Coordinates of C-alpha atoms in Angstrom, one line a residue:
M1 CA -31.1 -85.2 -2.5
A2 CA -29.8 -87.2 -5.8
T3 CA -28.0 -89.1 -3.8
A4 CA -30.7 -90.1 -1.6
A5 CA -33.0 -90.6 -3.7
A6 CA -30.8 -93.4 -5.6
E7 CA -30.3 -94.9 -2.4
T8 CA -34.2 -95.0 -2.0
L9 CA -34.4 -96.5 -5.6
G10 CA -31.4 -98.7 -4.7
L11 CA -33.3 -100.4 -1.1
L12 CA -37.0 -100.8 -3.3
W13 CA -35.5 -102.7 -5.5
G14 CA -33.8 -104.4 -4.0
W15 CA -36.7 -105.1 -1.6
L16 CA -38.5 -105.9 -4.6
W17 CA -36.7 -108.8 -5.6
S18 CA -34.9 -110.0 -2.4
E19 CA -34.1 -113.8 -3.1
S20 CA -35.0 -114.5 0.5
F21 CA -38.3 -113.0 -0.4
W22 CA -38.8 -115.1 -3.8
L23 CA -36.7 -118.2 -3.8
P24 CA -36.6 -121.2 -1.3
Q25 CA -33.2 -121.7 1.3
N26 CA -29.9 -121.8 -0.1
V27 CA -30.9 -120.7 -3.9
S28 CA -29.9 -117.5 -5.6
W29 CA -31.1 -115.5 -8.9
A30 CA -27.8 -117.0 -10.8
D31 CA -28.9 -120.9 -9.5
L32 CA -31.6 -119.5 -12.3
E33 CA -29.2 -118.7 -14.8
G34 CA -29.3 -122.0 -16.0
P35 CA -26.0 -124.0 -17.5
G36 CA -23.6 -122.5 -19.7
D37 CA -24.2 -125.4 -22.4
G38 CA -25.9 -123.3 -24.9
Y39 CA -29.2 -125.0 -23.8
G40 CA -30.0 -122.7 -20.5
Y41 CA -33.0 -121.0 -18.3
P42 CA -35.8 -119.1 -19.6
R43 CA -34.7 -115.3 -19.5
A44 CA -36.7 -112.0 -19.0
Q45 CA -36.0 -110.3 -22.4
H46 CA -38.0 -113.7 -24.1
V47 CA -40.7 -111.7 -23.1
L48 CA -40.0 -109.1 -25.8
S49 CA -40.8 -112.3 -28.9
V50 CA -44.4 -111.6 -27.4
F51 CA -44.2 -107.9 -29.8
P52 CA -43.2 -109.9 -33.2
L53 CA -45.3 -112.2 -32.6
A54 CA -48.9 -110.4 -31.7
V55 CA -48.3 -108.6 -35.5
C56 CA -48.1 -111.8 -37.0
I57 CA -51.2 -113.1 -35.1
F58 CA -53.0 -109.3 -36.4
S59 CA -52.3 -109.8 -39.9
V60 CA -53.4 -113.7 -39.8
R61 CA -56.1 -112.0 -38.5
M62 CA -57.1 -109.7 -40.5
L63 CA -56.2 -112.2 -43.6
F64 CA -58.2 -114.7 -41.8
E65 CA -61.0 -112.7 -41.3
R66 CA -61.3 -111.0 -44.8
F67 CA -60.9 -114.2 -46.6
I68 CA -62.2 -117.0 -44.8
A69 CA -64.8 -115.8 -41.8
K70 CA -66.5 -113.5 -44.7
P71 CA -67.3 -116.2 -46.9
C72 CA -68.1 -118.7 -44.5
A73 CA -70.5 -116.1 -43.1
L74 CA -71.9 -114.8 -46.1
R75 CA -72.9 -119.0 -47.7
V76 CA -74.5 -119.3 -44.1
G77 CA -77.0 -116.6 -44.9
I78 CA -75.4 -113.2 -42.9
K79 CA -75.5 -110.4 -45.2
D80 CA -72.9 -108.0 -45.5
S81 CA -75.9 -104.8 -44.8
P82 CA -74.1 -101.3 -45.2
V83 CA -74.9 -99.7 -41.8
N84 CA -77.7 -97.0 -41.6
K85 CA -76.3 -93.8 -41.0
V86 CA -78.1 -91.0 -39.5
E87 CA -79.7 -87.2 -40.5
P88 CA -76.5 -85.8 -40.0
N89 CA -76.6 -83.0 -37.1
D90 CA -73.9 -80.8 -35.8
T91 CA -75.9 -80.2 -32.6
L92 CA -77.0 -83.9 -31.9
E93 CA -74.0 -85.1 -32.7
K94 CA -72.4 -82.6 -30.2
V95 CA -74.3 -84.0 -27.4
F96 CA -73.4 -87.6 -28.4
V97 CA -69.7 -88.3 -28.9
S98 CA -69.6 -84.5 -25.5
V99 CA -72.4 -85.2 -23.4
T100 CA -74.3 -88.5 -23.3
K101 CA -75.6 -91.0 -25.5
Y102 CA -78.6 -91.4 -23.6
P103 CA -79.9 -87.5 -22.9
D104 CA -82.3 -87.6 -20.1
E105 CA -86.0 -85.9 -20.1
K106 CA -84.7 -82.2 -19.6
R107 CA -82.3 -82.3 -22.8
L108 CA -84.4 -84.1 -24.9
K109 CA -86.9 -81.3 -23.9
G110 CA -84.2 -78.0 -24.4
L111 CA -82.7 -80.0 -27.8
S112 CA -86.6 -79.9 -28.8
K113 CA -86.8 -75.9 -28.3
Q114 CA -83.4 -75.7 -29.6
L115 CA -83.8 -77.6 -32.7
D116 CA -87.0 -77.1 -33.1
W117 CA -87.6 -80.9 -33.4
S118 CA -90.2 -83.1 -32.0
V119 CA -88.6 -85.1 -28.4
R120 CA -90.0 -88.2 -30.6
K121 CA -87.6 -87.5 -32.6
I122 CA -84.5 -86.3 -30.9
Q123 CA -85.1 -89.8 -29.5
C124 CA -85.1 -91.5 -32.8
W125 CA -82.0 -89.9 -33.7
F126 CA -80.1 -90.5 -30.6
R127 CA -81.2 -94.4 -30.7
H128 CA -80.2 -94.7 -34.5
R129 CA -76.9 -92.8 -33.7
R130 CA -76.1 -95.5 -31.0
N131 CA -77.1 -98.3 -33.0
Q132 CA -74.6 -97.4 -36.4
D133 CA -71.7 -97.4 -33.6
K134 CA -73.0 -101.1 -32.9
P135 CA -70.6 -104.0 -35.4
P136 CA -73.2 -105.9 -37.9
T137 CA -73.9 -109.3 -37.0
L138 CA -71.5 -109.8 -40.2
T139 CA -68.2 -108.1 -38.1
K140 CA -69.2 -110.0 -34.4
F141 CA -69.6 -113.5 -36.9
C142 CA -65.9 -112.8 -38.7
E143 CA -64.7 -112.1 -35.3
S144 CA -66.3 -115.1 -33.1
M145 CA -65.5 -117.9 -35.8
W146 CA -61.1 -116.0 -35.8
R147 CA -61.5 -116.7 -31.9
F148 CA -63.0 -120.2 -32.3
T149 CA -60.1 -121.0 -34.8
Y150 CA -57.3 -119.1 -33.0
Y151 CA -58.7 -121.3 -29.4
L152 CA -59.4 -124.5 -30.3
C153 CA -55.8 -124.8 -32.6
I154 CA -54.1 -123.3 -29.4
F155 CA -55.5 -125.6 -27.4
C156 CA -54.3 -128.6 -29.6
Y157 CA -51.0 -127.1 -29.8
G158 CA -51.2 -127.4 -26.0
I159 CA -52.7 -130.5 -25.9
R160 CA -49.3 -131.7 -28.0
F161 CA -47.0 -129.8 -26.9
L162 CA -47.7 -131.5 -22.8
W163 CA -48.8 -134.5 -23.7
S164 CA -46.2 -136.3 -22.0
D165 CA -47.5 -133.9 -19.0
F166 CA -51.8 -134.4 -19.6
L167 CA -52.0 -134.4 -16.5
M168 CA -50.9 -131.4 -15.2
M169 CA -52.9 -129.2 -17.9
F170 CA -55.2 -126.9 -15.6
I171 CA -54.7 -123.6 -13.6
H172 CA -57.0 -119.1 -14.8
H173 CA -57.5 -114.7 -17.3
M174 CA -55.6 -110.8 -17.5
I175 CA -54.3 -112.3 -14.2
G176 CA -53.1 -115.7 -15.6
I177 CA -51.1 -113.8 -18.4
M178 CA -49.5 -111.5 -16.0
L179 CA -48.7 -114.8 -13.7
T180 CA -47.8 -116.9 -16.6
T181 CA -45.3 -114.4 -17.9
F182 CA -43.0 -113.9 -14.2
S183 CA -43.2 -118.0 -14.4
Y184 CA -41.7 -117.6 -17.5
V185 CA -39.6 -115.3 -16.3
N186 CA -38.6 -117.2 -12.9
N187 CA -38.5 -121.0 -15.1
M188 CA -41.7 -121.9 -13.9
V189 CA -42.9 -122.7 -17.4
R190 CA -45.5 -125.6 -16.5
V191 CA -47.6 -123.4 -14.3
G192 CA -48.3 -120.5 -17.3
A193 CA -48.7 -123.2 -19.6
L194 CA -51.4 -124.8 -17.3
I195 CA -53.1 -121.9 -16.7
F196 CA -53.4 -121.4 -20.5
C197 CA -54.9 -124.7 -21.4
L198 CA -57.3 -124.6 -18.6
H199 CA -58.5 -121.3 -19.9
D200 CA -58.8 -122.7 -23.8
F201 CA -61.2 -126.1 -22.9
A202 CA -64.2 -124.7 -23.3
D203 CA -63.6 -120.9 -25.1
P204 CA -63.4 -123.0 -29.2
L205 CA -67.3 -124.4 -27.1
L206 CA -68.5 -120.2 -26.8
E207 CA -67.2 -119.2 -29.7
A208 CA -69.2 -121.6 -32.2
A209 CA -72.6 -121.3 -30.2
K210 CA -71.4 -118.2 -30.9
M211 CA -71.6 -118.7 -34.8
A212 CA -75.0 -121.1 -34.7
N213 CA -76.3 -117.8 -32.9
Y214 CA -75.3 -115.3 -35.8
A215 CA -76.3 -117.6 -38.1
R216 CA -79.7 -118.2 -36.9
R217 CA -79.0 -122.5 -36.5
E218 CA -80.9 -122.0 -32.6
R219 CA -80.7 -125.2 -32.0
L220 CA -77.4 -126.2 -32.6
C221 CA -76.6 -123.1 -31.0
T222 CA -78.6 -124.3 -27.8
T223 CA -77.1 -127.6 -28.1
L224 CA -73.2 -126.1 -27.9
F225 CA -74.4 -123.6 -26.1
V226 CA -74.9 -126.7 -23.3
I227 CA -72.1 -128.4 -24.5
F228 CA -69.9 -125.2 -23.4
G229 CA -71.4 -124.5 -20.0
A230 CA -70.7 -128.5 -19.2
A231 CA -66.9 -127.7 -20.1
F232 CA -67.0 -124.9 -18.2
I233 CA -68.3 -126.1 -15.3
V234 CA -65.6 -129.6 -15.6
S235 CA -62.5 -127.7 -16.3
R236 CA -62.8 -124.7 -14.2
L237 CA -64.9 -125.1 -11.6
A238 CA -64.0 -128.7 -11.1
I239 CA -60.6 -130.4 -12.3
F240 CA -59.1 -126.3 -11.9
P241 CA -60.1 -125.8 -7.4
L242 CA -60.4 -130.1 -6.7
W243 CA -57.3 -131.4 -8.4
C244 CA -54.9 -128.8 -9.7
S245 CA -54.8 -126.1 -6.4
M246 CA -55.0 -129.2 -4.1
P247 CA -51.7 -129.3 -2.1
S248 CA -52.1 -132.9 -3.3
G249 CA -52.8 -132.5 -7.3
P250 CA -50.2 -131.9 -10.1
T251 CA -46.9 -129.8 -9.4

């Protein structure tokens, strides 16, 4: 039984990594190992460096939001207002957490009889309880400022790193991450880099527009959203499908 399962697993593994499926003719996985001169090609184990890097980025984000983004938010007039908590009620809290955050009329009437509260009072309790879980404007501003800074820096870094290949800098989010990882493992680094750079192009403008909205700078917010829309259309709906994805485009 165990032998048959092992053989089946071996066949499945061999099919999954079939050189005839993944690689061009007369090319093997051994060819992707790279020269033995110490430089080498990308390897699958290099992906493990993502985890300590993620910890470092998360730490930098915490420090940035606390010591840079928050003072900036307060400076533009966003208040650090405390969260107004609703009146504690075990019965309503249990319904809110375990059943529904939006009780229907039948449930409202049942709770009204059970607690001897008016339906209107219970509706207000649920509305305030929902608002209690929403992040305050200050928190959202800090998050957007962090993303604005991160996207802008990563995009600028991508331009600097790939300046000799600037015409090749465009291709697509969650799927993009998987494609980029796979491309790195298989020594197709340029394709992964194009995906990230194409996505990063318009993101700083979106986060800047959100920051302006949180700061109640309506004219600046509208202007930035218009610029973001134009940048998004040009980069993702024009350059990507009409240039990067065409067989005659950069490869």
